[in-house]
Amino acid sequence: MAVVPDIAGGERASQPFAALGEGPSRAPAAWVSALVSRARDALPRLSLPTTGEEAWRFTDLSGLARESWRPVVSPGAVDAAAVDALLIDEARASRLVFIDGVYSPGFSDTRGIGDGLGVAPLAQALRADESGVRAQLGRLVGGDVDLFSALNTAALGEAAVVNVARGARGRAPIHLLFIGTDRAPASAVQPRLLLLAGEHSAVTVIEEYVSLGEGRGFTNAVTEAVIGENAELSHIRLQGEGAAAWHVGRVAVELARDARYAGVCIASGARLSRLDLAVRLGAPGARATVDGLALLDGRQHADSHTLLDHASADATSRQLYKSVCDGASHSVFDGRIVVRRDAQRTDSAQQSRGLLLSARAQINAKPQLEIFADDVKAAHGATVGQLDADELFYLQSRGMPAAQARRLLTYAFAAEVVERVPVRSLVQRLRARILERTGLATVETGR
Amino acid sequence: MSAVLQQLVSQPYQHGFVTDIEAETAPRGLSEDVIRLISSKKQEPDWLLEFRLQAYRHWLTLRAPQWQNVSHPPIDFQDIIYYSAPKPKKQLASMDEVDPELLRTFEKLGVPMSERAALAGVAVDVIFDSVSVATTYKKKLADVGIVFCSISEAVREHPELVRRYLGSVVPSGDNYYAALNSAVFTDGSFVYIPKGVKCPMDLSTYFRINTQDSGQFERTLIIADDDATVSYLEGCTAPRFDTNQLHAAVVELVALERADIKYSTVQNWYAGDENGVGGIYNFVTKRGLCQGANSRISWTQVETGSAITWKYPSCVLQGEGSSGEFYSVALTNHHQQADTGTKMIHIGRNTRSKIVSKGISAGQSSNSYRGQVKIGPRATGARNFSQCDSMLIGDRCSASTFPYITVQNTASTVEHEATTSKIGEEQLFYFAQRGIDAEQAVSMIINGFCRDVFIHLPMEFAVEATKLLGLKLEGSVG
């Protein structure tokens, strides 16, 4: 595994990201170096997005640029019990753990992954199937489009790779756990994930970001997922970093013929988080379900930009995005559905629902449909509002105090997305997190 | 889709002709001198000249917007004639004195003044290339204290009203084209409905762009005082030209306490030919301010013409309990482009807004709905409902929906829905089964699709709009 050294020059320290683009200490293969140097070459012409740009209109990154970010020199110390508490029962023997972006063999365990599956850090994945990884790494997210993917690619020395062979089916969900510690101030980690589901295969991957502590730091993650013919990827992305964290993530998914993608992205952490998720339905029969939940409080800001790109005929997409905003938090949802020319018989439906719990909270929703074919079913709906007065009244009429009724309805609102996670113990954990957030933790909820 | 339908949509534009009236025109191009010329021609007071010059100086600092979903070659603002007016004739006392040439123009449009004036008592303020030459029913309106005249006349007769409200809803620096309009506007309508008056008839203006290469910059200002009610109709056609013509109008509505303004538009300007050559650029800023409590502003539009339609009739809901409505049908065919929608800005408590938008795209056209619903922090109890439906006819056109929703208040509710559909084979088959040919079937399906909007149009317009859609789609459904 590669440890990214601290090579920030003193004279560059005034630029927020200069030190992050210096490249990894060593690349696992020559072609990876080529990828890295292309991204590094692109960096000078890429700048930090501003609110003047449509895609960043509601998300202000100027605070992020006030720090001079540096790569992590060596991972912080973690307590084994603390890590153990983060593990998911079903995935105890199918997990990779990264501490501050650095692969931790000690905390990882891949004995239970089953036949035909490769779950490994990059160098090891290359030894197993170099040509397969080489064909896909950096293909969906190149290093020359926007600043963050360029920075991530320029630092590409490590990656978490899930490589599922043709026809293989994962026995257990795979847990890719990225733990941040409160290490040196202004340190940044740039995780990279590559998920490859071969033809007719099926796998569940949990991509999770957590902090032990406040989470001071910047995470800039990139995930590429390529789903082969008739393969199925269930992808759960959990962003639960500490209250001081900055989190920018990009997920790019590509579906082949009859491939299925089921994504659930839950953002409950970080002071500011942004996720760009793009799904390309590239062949007939492809089906994508993209669900999301933002659970915000305090001064948190979560921005979710999704693109469902119907590039082929006869594909189906479904989307449900929910946000719950308390305190002075701010949720942004920008959901774009594009139906390209000749993508006939597309069937696409999107729902976004926002729940405002406090007078200082704010929600921006921008569902978009762009349709260039005529034989299409496409619909979107968006609502932003408060808890339903009739429902509150109903619960109160059964003797439930108003405050508790409000919490219960809030819980139910958020739980709809959580129920879509296919991992049982994770659902329970997420439910508990919502209960805690809504102040219902002590109330019996019936299950 | 059947080949029969494909042939149904290409009826040529019927209103393509040029009326030859001697016009007095300003030199081509835009400068402070041209603005001073316009101002002096119109014998305007100093404050208005100052308003124009300020807008012009601000416009110089602006850059043309880029975010819209329409494309056109850059506009050469120095190649436009900003002022052209029919030679002043003696003051007209009755319709008989109106230039017969002008009357014939309206005959050709199929809207003879006499008939139109008779029809349901509609007063028509005829705008013919920038200067009003005839105003009917003025006396009847004057009896109840309503002012309905050209804005130039209003500047002379009611300077205090114009000065107070001009630019109060759309400030001169609001946007690129509003700034341009503020600098060079030549004419438009002015309406003032005094307190407690219900306007006895629908007010109507027939716009018409004449004189090749003369962009029109109308400025319309409608003020409804406390408890006043008015319905205003705007209808447009333009002669057939191959040079693109810019139309950058500004419409401002002000509704005071409990006032009610209904503004209806049928727009059928020249859209260019089947290959996208020529046609009007219709870049309009329309905004209404519900200033008083419980006031109401309702926009209804049927947009079928213009090479490019780009406008967002909006409501600023400031007064407590005020409401805004927007009903729109936008039809694009051939190479037409439309980027239209609305903004509902909720500021006051218990404000309500409703948006119903129907987009129909055929041929190789592009039709976008873009809307903003903003619930401000003090708009407690605000309520919005939006519905945007698109219909695509043919596989070379596009329909897009870009709603922006911003909510900063917990005690408010916003709902947005959008769907996309097409005219199904089964529907056509069903009609054919009952002996109704494809052309009629399409017309009926489209009218059903647009019904939610048409029911809000005044009667004459509803009839006209229904015919217009059928006409516009002939040959494109297939």
PDB file of C-alpha atoms in Angstrom, chain A residues 183-438:
ATOM      1  CA  ARG A 183      -5.303  14.047  12.978  1.00  0.00           C
ATOM      2  CA  ALA A 184      -3.225  17.098  12.110  1.00  0.00           C
ATOM      3  CA  PRO A 185      -5.343  20.095  11.143  1.00  0.00           C
ATOM      4  CA  ALA A 186      -6.080  20.747   7.479  1.00  0.00           C
ATOM      5  CA  SER A 187      -5.416  17.242   6.320  1.00  0.00           C
ATOM      6  CA  ALA A 188      -7.293  15.776   3.405  1.00  0.00           C
ATOM      7  CA  VAL A 189      -8.028  12.228   2.340  1.00  0.00           C
ATOM      8  CA  GLN A 190      -9.004  11.271  -1.187  1.00  0.00           C
ATOM      9  CA  PRO A 191     -10.547   7.803  -1.257  1.00  0.00           C
ATOM     10  CA  ARG A 192     -10.984   6.094  -4.592  1.00  0.00           C
ATOM     11  CA  LEU A 193     -13.333   3.185  -5.182  1.00  0.00           C
ATOM     12  CA  LEU A 194     -13.737   0.926  -8.162  1.00  0.00           C
ATOM     13  CA  LEU A 195     -16.718  -1.430  -8.225  1.00  0.00           C
ATOM     14  CA  LEU A 196     -16.795  -3.932 -11.069  1.00  0.00           C
ATOM     15  CA  ALA A 197     -19.723  -6.310 -11.400  1.00  0.00           C
ATOM     16  CA  GLY A 198     -19.070  -8.837 -14.157  1.00  0.00           C
ATOM     17  CA  GLU A 199     -21.818 -10.282 -16.348  1.00  0.00           C
ATOM     18  CA  HIS A 200     -24.612 -12.076 -14.484  1.00  0.00           C
ATOM     19  CA  SER A 201     -23.035 -11.313 -11.118  1.00  0.00           C
ATOM     20  CA  ALA A 202     -24.640  -9.854  -8.012  1.00  0.00           C
ATOM     21  CA  VAL A 203     -23.068  -7.971  -5.147  1.00  0.00           C
ATOM     22  CA  THR A 204     -23.916  -5.563  -2.349  1.00  0.00           C
ATOM     23  CA  VAL A 205     -21.393  -2.875  -1.443  1.00  0.00           C
ATOM     24  CA  ILE A 206     -21.562  -0.521   1.514  1.00  0.00           C
ATOM     25  CA  GLU A 207     -19.398   2.553   1.126  1.00  0.00           C
ATOM     26  CA  GLU A 208     -19.189   4.320   4.448  1.00  0.00           C
ATOM     27  CA  TYR A 209     -17.462   7.437   5.738  1.00  0.00           C
ATOM     28  CA  VAL A 210     -17.276   8.054   9.467  1.00  0.00           C
ATOM     29  CA  SER A 211     -15.217  10.131  11.855  1.00  0.00           C
ATOM     30  CA  LEU A 212     -13.866   9.226  15.234  1.00  0.00           C
ATOM     31  CA  GLY A 213     -14.054  12.645  16.816  1.00  0.00           C
ATOM     32  CA  GLU A 214     -15.094  15.936  15.303  1.00  0.00           C
ATOM     33  CA  GLY A 215     -13.958  14.995  11.837  1.00  0.00           C
ATOM     34  CA  ARG A 216     -11.837  18.023  11.156  1.00  0.00           C
ATOM     35  CA  GLY A 217     -10.629  17.456   7.637  1.00  0.00           C
ATOM     36  CA  PHE A 218     -11.578  17.229   4.023  1.00  0.00           C
ATOM     37  CA  THR A 219     -12.707  14.074   2.258  1.00  0.00           C
ATOM     38  CA  ASN A 220     -12.719  14.049  -1.531  1.00  0.00           C
ATOM     39  CA  ALA A 221     -14.005  10.665  -2.666  1.00  0.00           C
ATOM     40  CA  VAL A 222     -14.529   9.195  -6.133  1.00  0.00           C
ATOM     41  CA  THR A 223     -16.400   5.971  -6.876  1.00  0.00           C
ATOM     42  CA  GLU A 224     -16.617   4.344 -10.276  1.00  0.00           C
ATOM     43  CA  ALA A 225     -19.052   1.465 -10.727  1.00  0.00           C
ATOM     44  CA  VAL A 226     -19.329  -0.590 -13.894  1.00  0.00           C
ATOM     45  CA  ILE A 227     -22.160  -3.093 -14.026  1.00  0.00           C
ATOM     46  CA  GLY A 228     -21.993  -5.762 -16.706  1.00  0.00           C
ATOM     47  CA  GLU A 229     -24.798  -7.454 -18.603  1.00  0.00           C
ATOM     48  CA  ASN A 230     -27.550  -8.798 -16.388  1.00  0.00           C
ATOM     49  CA  ALA A 231     -25.469  -8.020 -13.305  1.00  0.00           C
ATOM     50  CA  GLU A 232     -26.774  -6.433 -10.174  1.00  0.00           C
ATOM     51  CA  LEU A 233     -25.102  -3.950  -7.868  1.00  0.00           C
ATOM     52  CA  SER A 234     -26.650  -2.817  -4.658  1.00  0.00           C
ATOM     53  CA  HIS A 235     -24.723   0.212  -3.461  1.00  0.00           C
ATOM     54  CA  ILE A 236     -25.231   1.870  -0.098  1.00  0.00           C
ATOM     55  CA  ARG A 237     -23.310   5.062   0.451  1.00  0.00           C
ATOM     56  CA  LEU A 238     -23.285   6.392   3.983  1.00  0.00           C
ATOM     57  CA  GLN A 239     -21.751   9.735   4.800  1.00  0.00           C
ATOM     58  CA  GLY A 240     -21.737  10.139   8.558  1.00  0.00           C
ATOM     59  CA  GLU A 241     -18.616  12.199   9.129  1.00  0.00           C
ATOM     60  CA  GLY A 242     -18.083  14.493  12.094  1.00  0.00           C
ATOM     61  CA  ALA A 243     -19.634  17.908  12.462  1.00  0.00           C
ATOM     62  CA  ALA A 244     -16.491  19.731  11.364  1.00  0.00           C
ATOM     63  CA  ALA A 245     -15.855  17.750   8.190  1.00  0.00           C
ATOM     64  CA  TRP A 246     -15.931  18.843   4.565  1.00  0.00           C
ATOM     65  CA  HIS A 247     -17.020  16.096   2.228  1.00  0.00           C
ATOM     66  CA  VAL A 248     -17.078  16.117  -1.565  1.00  0.00           C
ATOM     67  CA  GLY A 249     -17.990  12.922  -3.355  1.00  0.00           C
ATOM     68  CA  ARG A 250     -18.518  11.775  -6.889  1.00  0.00           C
ATOM     69  CA  VAL A 251     -20.138   8.520  -7.931  1.00  0.00           C
ATOM     70  CA  ALA A 252     -20.320   7.438 -11.569  1.00  0.00           C
ATOM     71  CA  VAL A 253     -22.244   4.326 -12.520  1.00  0.00           C
ATOM     72  CA  GLU A 254     -22.571   2.671 -15.904  1.00  0.00           C
ATOM     73  CA  LEU A 255     -25.080  -0.044 -16.720  1.00  0.00           C
ATOM     74  CA  ALA A 256     -24.842  -2.560 -19.540  1.00  0.00           C
ATOM     75  CA  ARG A 257     -27.754  -4.462 -21.042  1.00  0.00           C
ATOM     76  CA  ASP A 258     -30.292  -5.682 -18.443  1.00  0.00           C
ATOM     77  CA  ALA A 259     -28.013  -4.529 -15.620  1.00  0.00           C
ATOM     78  CA  ARG A 260     -29.531  -3.332 -12.338  1.00  0.00           C
ATOM     79  CA  TYR A 261     -28.278  -0.688  -9.977  1.00  0.00           C
ATOM     80  CA  ALA A 262     -29.889   0.028  -6.632  1.00  0.00           C
ATOM     81  CA  GLY A 263     -28.275   2.948  -4.854  1.00  0.00           C
ATOM     82  CA  VAL A 264     -29.139   4.362  -1.457  1.00  0.00           C
ATOM     83  CA  CYS A 265     -27.137   7.424  -0.423  1.00  0.00           C
ATOM     84  CA  ILE A 266     -27.596   8.730   3.083  1.00  0.00           C
ATOM     85  CA  ALA A 267     -25.928  11.942   4.216  1.00  0.00           C
ATOM     86  CA  SER A 268     -26.187  12.731   7.890  1.00  0.00           C
ATOM     87  CA  GLY A 269     -22.752  14.042   8.725  1.00  0.00           C
ATOM     88  CA  ALA A 270     -20.219  16.744   7.816  1.00  0.00           C
ATOM     89  CA  ARG A 271     -20.623  20.493   8.064  1.00  0.00           C
ATOM     90  CA  LEU A 272     -20.769  20.651   4.294  1.00  0.00           C
ATOM     91  CA  SER A 273     -21.219  17.718   1.981  1.00  0.00           C
ATOM     92  CA  ARG A 274     -21.709  17.502  -1.718  1.00  0.00           C
ATOM     93  CA  LEU A 275     -22.443  14.414  -3.761  1.00  0.00           C
ATOM     94  CA  ASP A 276     -22.479  14.237  -7.536  1.00  0.00           C
ATOM     95  CA  LEU A 277     -24.016  10.966  -8.620  1.00  0.00           C
ATOM     96  CA  ALA A 278     -24.314  10.146 -12.301  1.00  0.00           C
ATOM     97  CA  VAL A 279     -25.893   6.967 -13.609  1.00  0.00           C
ATOM     98  CA  ARG A 280     -25.628   6.139 -17.273  1.00  0.00           C
ATOM     99  CA  LEU A 281     -28.232   3.671 -18.516  1.00  0.00           C
ATOM    100  CA  GLY A 282     -26.273   2.690 -21.565  1.00  0.00           C
ATOM    101  CA  ALA A 283     -28.169  -0.320 -22.924  1.00  0.00           C
ATOM    102  CA  PRO A 284     -31.706  -1.661 -23.216  1.00  0.00           C
ATOM    103  CA  GLY A 285     -33.202  -3.334 -20.181  1.00  0.00           C
ATOM    104  CA  ALA A 286     -31.031  -1.425 -17.721  1.00  0.00           C
ATOM    105  CA  ARG A 287     -32.750  -0.437 -14.507  1.00  0.00           C
ATOM    106  CA  ALA A 288     -31.563   2.037 -11.898  1.00  0.00           C
ATOM    107  CA  THR A 289     -33.087   2.879  -8.563  1.00  0.00           C
ATOM    108  CA  VAL A 290     -31.433   5.840  -6.937  1.00  0.00           C
ATOM    109  CA  ASP A 291     -32.611   6.794  -3.481  1.00  0.00           C
ATOM    110  CA  GLY A 292     -31.285   9.393  -1.135  1.00  0.00           C
ATOM    111  CA  LEU A 293     -31.766  10.836   2.298  1.00  0.00           C
ATOM    112  CA  ALA A 294     -30.277  13.894   3.936  1.00  0.00           C
ATOM    113  CA  LEU A 295     -30.703  14.145   7.674  1.00  0.00           C
ATOM    114  CA  LEU A 296     -29.497  17.542   8.764  1.00  0.00           C
ATOM    115  CA  ASP A 297     -29.322  19.684  11.848  1.00  0.00           C
ATOM    116  CA  GLY A 298     -27.365  22.598  13.262  1.00  0.00           C
ATOM    117  CA  ARG A 299     -25.543  24.490  10.527  1.00  0.00           C
ATOM    118  CA  GLN A 300     -25.097  21.465   8.281  1.00  0.00           C
ATOM    119  CA  HIS A 301     -25.281  21.829   4.533  1.00  0.00           C
ATOM    120  CA  ALA A 302     -25.846  18.857   2.222  1.00  0.00           C
ATOM    121  CA  ASP A 303     -25.984  19.129  -1.553  1.00  0.00           C
ATOM    122  CA  SER A 304     -26.979  16.188  -3.718  1.00  0.00           C
ATOM    123  CA  HIS A 305     -26.708  16.445  -7.480  1.00  0.00           C
ATOM    124  CA  THR A 306     -27.900  13.415  -9.393  1.00  0.00           C
ATOM    125  CA  LEU A 307     -28.036  12.659 -13.092  1.00  0.00           C
ATOM    126  CA  LEU A 308     -29.967   9.763 -14.552  1.00  0.00           C
ATOM    127  CA  ASP A 309     -28.801   9.575 -18.121  1.00  0.00           C
ATOM    128  CA  HIS A 310     -31.066   7.492 -20.332  1.00  0.00           C
ATOM    129  CA  ALA A 311     -28.637   6.979 -23.186  1.00  0.00           C
ATOM    130  CA  SER A 312     -30.404   3.924 -24.543  1.00  0.00           C
ATOM    131  CA  ALA A 313     -33.934   2.851 -25.315  1.00  0.00           C
ATOM    132  CA  ASP A 314     -35.968   0.616 -23.002  1.00  0.00           C
ATOM    133  CA  ALA A 315     -34.320   1.537 -19.724  1.00  0.00           C
ATOM    134  CA  THR A 316     -36.055   2.260 -16.453  1.00  0.00           C
ATOM    135  CA  SER A 317     -35.168   4.549 -13.588  1.00  0.00           C
ATOM    136  CA  ARG A 318     -36.752   5.310 -10.248  1.00  0.00           C
ATOM    137  CA  GLN A 319     -35.675   7.883  -7.743  1.00  0.00           C
ATOM    138  CA  LEU A 320     -36.769   8.921  -4.280  1.00  0.00           C
ATOM    139  CA  TYR A 321     -34.904  11.679  -2.515  1.00  0.00           C
ATOM    140  CA  LYS A 322     -35.817  12.959   0.905  1.00  0.00           C
ATOM    141  CA  SER A 323     -34.384  15.579   3.147  1.00  0.00           C
ATOM    142  CA  VAL A 324     -35.105  16.417   6.761  1.00  0.00           C
ATOM    143  CA  CYS A 325     -33.799  19.807   7.864  1.00  0.00           C
ATOM    144  CA  ASP A 326     -33.706  20.976  11.442  1.00  0.00           C
ATOM    145  CA  GLY A 327     -31.793  23.832  13.082  1.00  0.00           C
ATOM    146  CA  ALA A 328     -30.320  26.215  10.525  1.00  0.00           C
ATOM    147  CA  SER A 329     -29.411  23.463   8.106  1.00  0.00           C
ATOM    148  CA  HIS A 330     -29.646  23.674   4.348  1.00  0.00           C
ATOM    149  CA  SER A 331     -30.435  20.887   1.929  1.00  0.00           C
ATOM    150  CA  VAL A 332     -29.967  21.118  -1.823  1.00  0.00           C
ATOM    151  CA  PHE A 333     -31.320  18.578  -4.265  1.00  0.00           C
ATOM    152  CA  ASP A 334     -30.643  18.901  -7.970  1.00  0.00           C
ATOM    153  CA  GLY A 335     -31.981  15.858  -9.779  1.00  0.00           C
ATOM    154  CA  ARG A 336     -31.586  15.754 -13.506  1.00  0.00           C
ATOM    155  CA  ILE A 337     -33.139  13.168 -15.787  1.00  0.00           C
ATOM    156  CA  VAL A 338     -31.977  13.221 -19.386  1.00  0.00           C
ATOM    157  CA  VAL A 339     -33.676  11.122 -22.038  1.00  0.00           C
ATOM    158  CA  ARG A 340     -31.477  11.190 -25.072  1.00  0.00           C
ATOM    159  CA  ARG A 341     -32.532  11.113 -28.686  1.00  0.00           C
ATOM    160  CA  ASP A 342     -33.765   7.649 -29.633  1.00  0.00           C
ATOM    161  CA  ALA A 343     -33.978   6.498 -25.999  1.00  0.00           C
ATOM    162  CA  GLN A 344     -37.524   5.426 -26.761  1.00  0.00           C
ATOM    163  CA  ARG A 345     -39.761   3.625 -24.292  1.00  0.00           C
ATOM    164  CA  THR A 346     -37.833   5.100 -21.397  1.00  0.00           C
ATOM    165  CA  ASP A 347     -39.688   4.859 -18.124  1.00  0.00           C
ATOM    166  CA  SER A 348     -38.494   7.286 -15.510  1.00  0.00           C
ATOM    167  CA  ALA A 349     -40.009   8.591 -12.317  1.00  0.00           C
ATOM    168  CA  GLN A 350     -38.514  10.839  -9.705  1.00  0.00           C
ATOM    169  CA  GLN A 351     -39.828  12.000  -6.360  1.00  0.00           C
ATOM    170  CA  SER A 352     -38.175  14.504  -4.089  1.00  0.00           C
ATOM    171  CA  ARG A 353     -39.625  15.435  -0.748  1.00  0.00           C
ATOM    172  CA  GLY A 354     -38.314  17.892   1.770  1.00  0.00           C
ATOM    173  CA  LEU A 355     -39.333  18.281   5.377  1.00  0.00           C
ATOM    174  CA  LEU A 356     -38.511  21.515   7.179  1.00  0.00           C
ATOM    175  CA  LEU A 357     -38.507  21.216  10.954  1.00  0.00           C
ATOM    176  CA  SER A 358     -37.178  24.619  11.881  1.00  0.00           C
ATOM    177  CA  ALA A 359     -37.845  28.167  10.820  1.00  0.00           C
ATOM    178  CA  ARG A 360     -34.178  28.723  10.067  1.00  0.00           C
ATOM    179  CA  ALA A 361     -33.718  25.678   7.857  1.00  0.00           C
ATOM    180  CA  GLN A 362     -33.784  25.924   4.088  1.00  0.00           C
ATOM    181  CA  ILE A 363     -34.392  23.536   1.215  1.00  0.00           C
ATOM    182  CA  ASN A 364     -33.601  24.074  -2.435  1.00  0.00           C
ATOM    183  CA  ALA A 365     -34.981  21.548  -4.862  1.00  0.00           C
ATOM    184  CA  LYS A 366     -34.412  21.540  -8.570  1.00  0.00           C
ATOM    185  CA  PRO A 367     -35.815  18.472 -10.279  1.00  0.00           C
ATOM    186  CA  GLN A 368     -35.159  18.626 -14.004  1.00  0.00           C
ATOM    187  CA  LEU A 369     -36.378  16.696 -16.988  1.00  0.00           C
ATOM    188  CA  GLU A 370     -34.659  17.003 -20.347  1.00  0.00           C
ATOM    189  CA  ILE A 371     -36.341  14.888 -22.948  1.00  0.00           C
ATOM    190  CA  PHE A 372     -35.308  14.392 -26.546  1.00  0.00           C
ATOM    191  CA  ALA A 373     -37.411  11.367 -27.468  1.00  0.00           C
ATOM    192  CA  ASP A 374     -41.159  11.166 -27.839  1.00  0.00           C
ATOM    193  CA  ASP A 375     -42.207   7.685 -26.740  1.00  0.00           C
ATOM    194  CA  VAL A 376     -41.329   8.226 -23.139  1.00  0.00           C
ATOM    195  CA  LYS A 377     -42.852   8.030 -19.723  1.00  0.00           C
ATOM    196  CA  ALA A 378     -41.139  10.560 -17.522  1.00  0.00           C
ATOM    197  CA  ALA A 379     -42.436  12.244 -14.443  1.00  0.00           C
ATOM    198  CA  HIS A 380     -41.087  14.029 -11.466  1.00  0.00           C
ATOM    199  CA  GLY A 381     -42.683  15.374  -8.370  1.00  0.00           C
ATOM    200  CA  ALA A 382     -41.258  17.606  -5.698  1.00  0.00           C
ATOM    201  CA  THR A 383     -42.715  18.739  -2.441  1.00  0.00           C
ATOM    202  CA  VAL A 384     -41.316  20.796   0.374  1.00  0.00           C
ATOM    203  CA  GLY A 385     -43.347  21.262   3.455  1.00  0.00           C
ATOM    204  CA  GLN A 386     -44.029  20.481   7.024  1.00  0.00           C
ATOM    205  CA  LEU A 387     -45.607  17.571   8.836  1.00  0.00           C
ATOM    206  CA  ASP A 388     -49.181  16.957   7.878  1.00  0.00           C
ATOM    207  CA  ALA A 389     -51.561  18.625  10.312  1.00  0.00           C
ATOM    208  CA  ASP A 390     -54.171  15.883   9.905  1.00  0.00           C
ATOM    209  CA  GLU A 391     -51.650  13.177  10.715  1.00  0.00           C
ATOM    210  CA  LEU A 392     -50.500  15.069  13.793  1.00  0.00           C
ATOM    211  CA  PHE A 393     -54.084  15.503  14.866  1.00  0.00           C
ATOM    212  CA  TYR A 394     -54.799  11.829  14.346  1.00  0.00           C
ATOM    213  CA  LEU A 395     -51.938  10.771  16.590  1.00  0.00           C
ATOM    214  CA  GLN A 396     -52.893  13.347  19.208  1.00  0.00           C
ATOM    215  CA  SER A 397     -56.473  12.151  19.148  1.00  0.00           C
ATOM    216  CA  ARG A 398     -55.080   8.770  20.196  1.00  0.00           C
ATOM    217  CA  GLY A 399     -53.473  10.377  23.203  1.00  0.00           C
ATOM    218  CA  MET A 400     -49.966  10.884  21.914  1.00  0.00           C
ATOM    219  CA  PRO A 401     -48.387  14.182  23.038  1.00  0.00           C
ATOM    220  CA  ALA A 402     -47.825  16.645  20.183  1.00  0.00           C
ATOM    221  CA  ALA A 403     -44.028  16.640  20.468  1.00  0.00           C
ATOM    222  CA  GLN A 404     -43.871  12.878  20.328  1.00  0.00           C
ATOM    223  CA  ALA A 405     -46.289  12.721  17.411  1.00  0.00           C
ATOM    224  CA  ARG A 406     -44.067  15.121  15.542  1.00  0.00           C
ATOM    225  CA  ARG A 407     -41.024  12.949  16.207  1.00  0.00           C
ATOM    226  CA  LEU A 408     -42.801   9.804  15.154  1.00  0.00           C
ATOM    227  CA  LEU A 409     -43.933  11.319  11.866  1.00  0.00           C
ATOM    228  CA  THR A 410     -40.451  12.671  11.216  1.00  0.00           C
ATOM    229  CA  TYR A 411     -39.039   9.231  11.865  1.00  0.00           C
ATOM    230  CA  ALA A 412     -41.529   7.647   9.492  1.00  0.00           C
ATOM    231  CA  PHE A 413     -40.704  10.201   6.820  1.00  0.00           C
ATOM    232  CA  ALA A 414     -36.985   9.404   6.915  1.00  0.00           C
ATOM    233  CA  ALA A 415     -37.392   5.685   7.506  1.00  0.00           C
ATOM    234  CA  GLU A 416     -38.961   5.170   4.071  1.00  0.00           C
ATOM    235  CA  VAL A 417     -35.553   5.551   2.460  1.00  0.00           C
ATOM    236  CA  VAL A 418     -33.720   3.573   5.126  1.00  0.00           C
ATOM    237  CA  GLU A 419     -36.056   0.595   4.644  1.00  0.00           C
ATOM    238  CA  ARG A 420     -34.663   0.260   1.122  1.00  0.00           C
ATOM    239  CA  VAL A 421     -31.251  -0.753   2.420  1.00  0.00           C
ATOM    240  CA  PRO A 422     -30.942  -4.519   1.863  1.00  0.00           C
ATOM    241  CA  VAL A 423     -28.720  -5.187   4.890  1.00  0.00           C
ATOM    242  CA  ARG A 424     -30.728  -5.982   7.987  1.00  0.00           C
ATOM    243  CA  SER A 425     -28.407  -4.929  10.772  1.00  0.00           C
ATOM    244  CA  LEU A 426     -27.595  -1.749   8.888  1.00  0.00           C
ATOM    245  CA  VAL A 427     -31.271  -0.884   8.633  1.00  0.00           C
ATOM    246  CA  GLN A 428     -31.540  -1.274  12.371  1.00  0.00           C
ATOM    247  CA  ARG A 429     -28.529   0.882  12.975  1.00  0.00           C
ATOM    248  CA  LEU A 430     -29.819   3.580  10.630  1.00  0.00           C
ATOM    249  CA  ARG A 431     -33.233   3.478  12.249  1.00  0.00           C
ATOM    250  CA  ALA A 432     -31.581   3.990  15.607  1.00  0.00           C
ATOM    251  CA  ARG A 433     -29.676   6.937  14.204  1.00  0.00           C
ATOM    252  CA  ILE A 434     -32.884   8.554  12.993  1.00  0.00           C
ATOM    253  CA  LEU A 435     -34.566   7.862  16.312  1.00  0.00           C
ATOM    254  CA  GLU A 436     -31.683   9.546  18.041  1.00  0.00           C
ATOM    255  CA  ARG A 437     -31.837  12.515  15.681  1.00  0.00           C
ATOM    256  CA  THR A 438     -35.559  12.918  16.130  1.00  0.00           C
TER     257      THR A 438
END
